[in-house]
PDB file of C-alpha atoms in Angstrom:
ATOM      1  CA  MET A1123      78.189 108.539 140.371  1.00 35.00           C
ATOM      2  CA  PHE A1124      77.720 109.597 136.726  1.00 29.00           C
ATOM      3  CA  ARG A1125      79.939 112.665 137.329  1.00 34.00           C
ATOM      4  CA  ILE A1126      82.685 110.485 138.803  1.00 34.00           C
ATOM      5  CA  VAL A1127      82.597 108.238 135.729  1.00 30.00           C
ATOM      6  CA  LEU A1128      82.738 111.264 133.423  1.00 28.00           C
ATOM      7  CA  ALA A1129      85.601 112.812 135.396  1.00 32.00           C
ATOM      8  CA  SER A1130      87.524 109.519 135.333  1.00 33.00           C
ATOM      9  CA  LEU A1131      86.942 109.197 131.610  1.00 31.00           C
ATOM     10  CA  ALA A1132      88.096 112.778 131.008  1.00 34.00           C
ATOM     11  CA  ILE A1133      91.296 112.133 132.961  1.00 33.00           C
ATOM     12  CA  ALA A1134      91.923 108.888 131.087  1.00 34.00           C
ATOM     13  CA  LEU A1135      91.394 110.589 127.712  1.00 34.00           C
ATOM     14  CA  ALA A1136      93.399 113.712 128.529  1.00 36.00           C
ATOM     15  CA  PRO A1137      96.346 114.187 126.191  1.00 39.00           C
ATOM     16  CA  LEU A1138      99.744 113.140 127.449  1.00 37.00           C
ATOM     17  CA  PRO A1139     102.241 115.895 128.070  1.00 42.00           C
ATOM     18  CA  ALA A1140     104.451 116.741 125.107  1.00 44.00           C
ATOM     19  CA  LEU A1141     107.378 114.383 124.812  1.00 51.00           C
ATOM     20  CA  ALA A1142     108.918 114.864 121.423  1.00 63.00           C
ATOM     21  CA  GLY A1143     107.331 118.127 120.370  1.00 71.00           C
ATOM     22  CA  PRO A1144     110.185 120.620 120.676  1.00 84.00           C
ATOM     23  CA  GLU A1145     112.722 118.485 118.803  1.00 86.00           C
ATOM     24  CA  ALA A1146     110.215 117.436 116.134  1.00 87.00           C
ATOM     25  CA  GLU A1147     109.027 121.009 115.694  1.00 88.00           C
ATOM     26  CA  ALA A1148     112.626 122.268 115.465  1.00 88.00           C
ATOM     27  CA  LEU A1149     113.351 119.841 112.607  1.00 86.00           C
ATOM     28  CA  ILE A1150     110.351 121.084 110.626  1.00 88.00           C
ATOM     29  CA  ALA A1151     110.975 124.772 111.438  1.00 87.00           C
ATOM     30  CA  GLY A1152     114.599 124.470 110.284  1.00 85.00           C
ATOM     31  CA  ALA A1153     113.692 122.569 107.147  1.00 83.00           C
ATOM     32  CA  ALA A1154     110.893 125.036 106.377  1.00 81.00           C
ATOM     33  CA  ALA A1155     113.284 127.971 106.585  1.00 80.00           C
ATOM     34  CA  ASP A1156     115.783 126.291 104.255  1.00 80.00           C
ATOM     35  CA  ILE A1157     113.222 124.836 101.820  1.00 78.00           C
ATOM     36  CA  THR A1158     112.092 128.326 100.846  1.00 76.00           C
ATOM     37  CA  ASP A1159     115.703 129.259  99.992  1.00 75.00           C
ATOM     38  CA  PRO A1160     116.374 128.780  96.249  1.00 70.00           C
ATOM     39  CA  VAL A1161     119.956 127.633  96.928  1.00 74.00           C
ATOM     40  CA  LYS A1162     119.504 125.452 100.033  1.00 79.00           C
ATOM     41  CA  GLY A1163     116.001 124.168  99.278  1.00 79.00           C
ATOM     42  CA  GLU A1164     116.529 120.782  97.651  1.00 81.00           C
ATOM     43  CA  GLU A1165     119.377 119.780  99.954  1.00 84.00           C
ATOM     44  CA  ALA A1166     117.316 120.743 103.032  1.00 82.00           C
ATOM     45  CA  PHE A1167     114.341 118.806 101.694  1.00 82.00           C
ATOM     46  CA  THR A1168     116.280 115.597 101.019  1.00 82.00           C
ATOM     47  CA  ARG A1169     118.296 115.888 104.255  1.00 86.00           C
ATOM     48  CA  SER A1170     115.081 116.063 106.281  1.00 89.00           C
ATOM     49  CA  ILE A1171     113.589 112.838 104.906  1.00 92.00           C
ATOM     50  CA  ASP A1172     114.426 109.323 106.100  1.00 94.00           C
ATOM     51  CA  VAL A1173     114.368 107.921 102.549  1.00 95.00           C
ATOM     52  CA  PRO A1174     115.349 104.335 103.507  1.00 95.00           C
ATOM     53  CA  ALA A1175     112.486 104.200 106.041  1.00 95.00           C
ATOM     54  CA  VAL A1176     110.020 105.633 103.530  1.00 95.00           C
ATOM     55  CA  ALA A1177     111.218 103.148 100.891  1.00 96.00           C
ATOM     56  CA  ARG A1178     110.754 100.184 103.249  1.00 96.00           C
ATOM     57  CA  PHE A1179     107.313 101.478 104.163  1.00 96.00           C
ATOM     58  CA  ALA A1180     106.361 102.010 100.501  1.00 96.00           C
ATOM     59  CA  LEU A1181     107.365  98.424  99.686  1.00 97.00           C
ATOM     60  CA  GLY A1182     105.054  97.222 102.457  1.00 96.00           C
ATOM     61  CA  LYS A1183     104.645  93.450 102.583  1.00 95.00           C
ATOM     62  CA  HIS A1184     106.907  93.157  99.542  1.00 96.00           C
ATOM     63  CA  ALA A1185     109.934  94.476 101.460  1.00 95.00           C
ATOM     64  CA  ARG A1186     110.471  90.968 102.844  1.00 93.00           C
ATOM     65  CA  ARG A1187     110.615  89.348  99.416  1.00 92.00           C
ATOM     66  CA  VAL A1188     113.031  91.686  97.660  1.00 95.00           C
ATOM     67  CA  SER A1189     116.776  91.288  97.945  1.00 96.00           C
ATOM     68  CA  ALA A1190     118.994  93.844  99.645  1.00 96.00           C
ATOM     69  CA  GLU A1191     120.261  94.907  96.209  1.00 97.00           C
ATOM     70  CA  GLU A1192     116.704  95.365  94.904  1.00 97.00           C
ATOM     71  CA  GLN A1193     115.740  97.331  97.994  1.00 97.00           C
ATOM     72  CA  ALA A1194     118.803  99.566  97.528  1.00 97.00           C
ATOM     73  CA  ARG A1195     117.836 100.217  93.877  1.00 97.00           C
ATOM     74  CA  PHE A1196     114.262 101.006  94.903  1.00 97.00           C
ATOM     75  CA  THR A1197     115.489 103.350  97.659  1.00 97.00           C
ATOM     76  CA  GLU A1198     117.723 105.175  95.177  1.00 97.00           C
ATOM     77  CA  ALA A1199     114.843 105.472  92.683  1.00 97.00           C
ATOM     78  CA  LEU A1200     112.572 106.825  95.422  1.00 95.00           C
ATOM     79  CA  SER A1201     115.240 109.328  96.465  1.00 94.00           C
ATOM     80  CA  THR A1202     115.544 110.526  92.862  1.00 93.00           C
ATOM     81  CA  PHE A1203     111.741 110.684  92.535  1.00 92.00           C
ATOM     82  CA  LEU A1204     111.451 112.811  95.687  1.00 89.00           C
ATOM     83  CA  ALA A1205     114.258 115.169  94.591  1.00 88.00           C
ATOM     84  CA  GLU A1206     112.712 115.604  91.125  1.00 89.00           C
ATOM     85  CA  THR A1207     109.290 116.215  92.645  1.00 86.00           C
ATOM     86  CA  PHE A1208     110.819 118.898  94.865  1.00 83.00           C
ATOM     87  CA  ARG A1209     112.607 120.501  91.885  1.00 83.00           C
ATOM     88  CA  ASP A1210     109.377 120.510  89.866  1.00 84.00           C
ATOM     89  CA  ASN A1211     107.606 122.345  92.699  1.00 79.00           C
ATOM     90  CA  ALA A1212     110.478 124.458  94.076  1.00 75.00           C
ATOM     91  CA  GLY A1213     108.970 127.675  92.743  1.00 75.00           C
ATOM     92  CA  LYS A1214     105.951 127.183  94.980  1.00 74.00           C
ATOM     93  CA  PHE A1215     108.160 127.157  98.063  1.00 72.00           C
ATOM     94  CA  GLN A1216     110.288 130.215  97.301  1.00 73.00           C
ATOM     95  CA  ASP A1217     107.703 132.808  98.259  1.00 77.00           C
ATOM     96  CA  ALA A1218     105.861 130.632 100.760  1.00 83.00           C
ATOM     97  CA  LYS A1219     105.715 131.291 104.460  1.00 88.00           C
ATOM     98  CA  ILE A1220     105.741 128.091 106.509  1.00 89.00           C
ATOM     99  CA  THR A1221     104.798 128.387 110.164  1.00 92.00           C
ATOM    100  CA  VAL A1222     104.915 125.599 112.738  1.00 93.00           C
ATOM    101  CA  LEU A1223     101.596 125.576 114.604  1.00 94.00           C
ATOM    102  CA  GLY A1224     102.369 122.793 117.075  1.00 92.00           C
ATOM    103  CA  SER A1225     102.739 119.059 117.377  1.00 93.00           C
ATOM    104  CA  LYS A1226     101.060 115.979 118.724  1.00 93.00           C
ATOM    105  CA  ASP A1227     103.296 113.274 120.094  1.00 93.00           C
ATOM    106  CA  ARG A1228     102.427 109.696 119.308  1.00 93.00           C
ATOM    107  CA  SER A1229     105.334 108.446 121.430  1.00 92.00           C
ATOM    108  CA  PRO A1230     108.677 109.846 122.656  1.00 91.00           C
ATOM    109  CA  THR A1231     110.122 109.166 119.183  1.00 92.00           C
ATOM    110  CA  ASP A1232     107.111 109.742 116.912  1.00 94.00           C
ATOM    111  CA  SER A1233     105.373 113.080 116.415  1.00 94.00           C
ATOM    112  CA  ILE A1234     103.020 114.811 113.991  1.00 95.00           C
ATOM    113  CA  VAL A1235     104.022 118.443 113.410  1.00 95.00           C
ATOM    114  CA  GLU A1236     101.351 120.736 112.002  1.00 95.00           C
ATOM    115  CA  THR A1237     102.313 123.679 109.826  1.00 93.00           C
ATOM    116  CA  ARG A1238     100.516 126.420 107.967  1.00 93.00           C
ATOM    117  CA  VAL A1239     101.790 127.122 104.450  1.00 90.00           C
ATOM    118  CA  VAL A1240     100.874 130.475 102.946  1.00 91.00           C
ATOM    119  CA  GLN A1241     101.699 131.202  99.323  1.00 87.00           C
ATOM    120  CA  LYS A1242     101.090 134.559  97.706  1.00 84.00           C
ATOM    121  CA  GLY A1243      97.618 134.615  96.173  1.00 86.00           C
ATOM    122  CA  GLU A1244      96.639 131.191  97.581  1.00 87.00           C
ATOM    123  CA  ASP A1245      94.504 130.095 100.497  1.00 91.00           C
ATOM    124  CA  PRO A1246      96.514 128.974 103.546  1.00 93.00           C
ATOM    125  CA  LEU A1247      97.184 125.248 103.563  1.00 90.00           C
ATOM    126  CA  THR A1248      97.626 122.991 106.578  1.00 94.00           C
ATOM    127  CA  VAL A1249     100.441 120.467 106.132  1.00 91.00           C
ATOM    128  CA  ARG A1250     101.231 117.791 108.708  1.00 94.00           C
ATOM    129  CA  TRP A1251     104.635 116.138 108.914  1.00 94.00           C
ATOM    130  CA  ARG A1252     105.178 112.786 110.611  1.00 95.00           C
ATOM    131  CA  VAL A1253     108.646 112.748 112.109  1.00 95.00           C
ATOM    132  CA  ILE A1254     110.379 109.873 113.836  1.00 94.00           C
ATOM    133  CA  ALA A1255     113.596 109.848 115.852  1.00 93.00           C
ATOM    134  CA  ARG A1256     116.027 107.017 115.218  1.00 90.00           C
ATOM    135  CA  GLU A1257     119.390 106.943 116.935  1.00 88.00           C
ATOM    136  CA  GLY A1258     118.710 110.443 118.269  1.00 86.00           C
ATOM    137  CA  GLU A1259     118.083 111.994 114.851  1.00 90.00           C
ATOM    138  CA  TRP A1260     114.664 113.330 113.816  1.00 93.00           C
ATOM    139  CA  ARG A1261     113.632 112.726 110.204  1.00 94.00           C
ATOM    140  CA  VAL A1262     110.432 113.089 108.160  1.00 94.00           C
ATOM    141  CA  VAL A1263     108.722 109.818 107.188  1.00 95.00           C
ATOM    142  CA  ASP A1264     105.406 111.109 105.822  1.00 94.00           C
ATOM    143  CA  VAL A1265     103.607 114.318 104.874  1.00 92.00           C
ATOM    144  CA  GLU A1266      99.860 114.935 104.858  1.00 93.00           C
ATOM    145  CA  VAL A1267      98.499 117.456 102.378  1.00 90.00           C
ATOM    146  CA  LEU A1268      94.805 117.948 101.626  1.00 89.00           C
ATOM    147  CA  GLY A1269      93.899 114.907 103.707  1.00 91.00           C
ATOM    148  CA  LEU A1270      96.294 112.511 101.946  1.00 92.00           C
ATOM    149  CA  TRP A1271      99.338 110.997 103.624  1.00 94.00           C
ATOM    150  CA  LEU A1272     101.839 110.797 100.771  1.00 91.00           C
ATOM    151  CA  ALA A1273     103.854 107.765 101.956  1.00 93.00           C
ATOM    152  CA  ILE A1274     100.620 105.859 102.535  1.00 94.00           C
ATOM    153  CA  GLU A1275      99.476 106.719  99.002  1.00 94.00           C
ATOM    154  CA  GLN A1276     102.873 105.705  97.605  1.00 94.00           C
ATOM    155  CA  ARG A1277     102.611 102.390  99.453  1.00 96.00           C
ATOM    156  CA  ALA A1278      99.176 101.714  97.970  1.00 96.00           C
ATOM    157  CA  GLN A1279     100.473 102.405  94.462  1.00 96.00           C
ATOM    158  CA  ILE A1280     103.612 100.280  94.863  1.00 96.00           C
ATOM    159  CA  THR A1281     101.617  97.442  96.436  1.00 97.00           C
ATOM    160  CA  ALA A1282      99.167  97.524  93.511  1.00 97.00           C
ATOM    161  CA  ILE A1283     102.073  97.195  91.093  1.00 97.00           C
ATOM    162  CA  LEU A1284     103.905  94.438  92.991  1.00 97.00           C
ATOM    163  CA  ASP A1285     100.695  92.455  93.594  1.00 97.00           C
ATOM    164  CA  ARG A1286     100.369  91.886  89.843  1.00 97.00           C
ATOM    165  CA  PRO A1287     101.382  88.443  88.560  1.00 96.00           C
ATOM    166  CA  ARG A1288     105.087  88.287  87.625  1.00 96.00           C
ATOM    167  CA  ALA A1289     105.691  91.880  88.785  1.00 96.00           C
ATOM    168  CA  THR A1290     109.246  92.716  89.805  1.00 96.00           C
ATOM    169  CA  ILE A1291     110.957  95.510  91.653  1.00 97.00           C
ATOM    170  CA  ASP A1292     111.849  96.915  88.230  1.00 97.00           C
ATOM    171  CA  ASP A1293     108.132  97.533  87.615  1.00 97.00           C
ATOM    172  CA  ALA A1294     107.926  99.541  90.841  1.00 97.00           C
ATOM    173  CA  ILE A1295     111.085 101.466  89.956  1.00 97.00           C
ATOM    174  CA  ALA A1296     109.714 102.187  86.474  1.00 96.00           C
ATOM    175  CA  ALA A1297     106.572 103.657  88.063  1.00 95.00           C
ATOM    176  CA  LEU A1298     108.731 106.045  90.100  1.00 93.00           C
ATOM    177  CA  ASN A1299     110.704 107.023  86.991  1.00 89.00           C
ATOM    178  CA  GLY A1300     107.352 107.556  85.202  1.00 79.00           C
TER     179      GLY A1300
END
């Protein structure tokens, strides 16, 4: 009886077959190849990210209270912040080797792609990319490095700012322009 329960539990907990994996992995593999290119890098990086989705996520509960114009300004500021962050770190990508290790599907349109990033003279680094398909197009919505999901961290910081008395979207934008 105990073996039957264990076998049933093992079947119930078995991972689902890959649904999104190949498409999600292809997005990251393509972006990884272009990101290391000094000419194509920034464009490939920004093209791969669903900035409006990340901006809405970063605003969290405050997304409902800001106007469409304020949300557009915040999205633009976040886009600029991401591009500048990439430019500031572009040298780290140029000699890096990024290898897709596999993916874990959360649903048919939501996958976590795991990569190994190897830079000359550095220990290999595991980087996970959360990618979501919307209207048939796969885009990055979060990246996990050293145990931190960056969009989640950004959301915590923006929420802390907007939770202050009399805080406005301009305060959140100023933090991105830092």
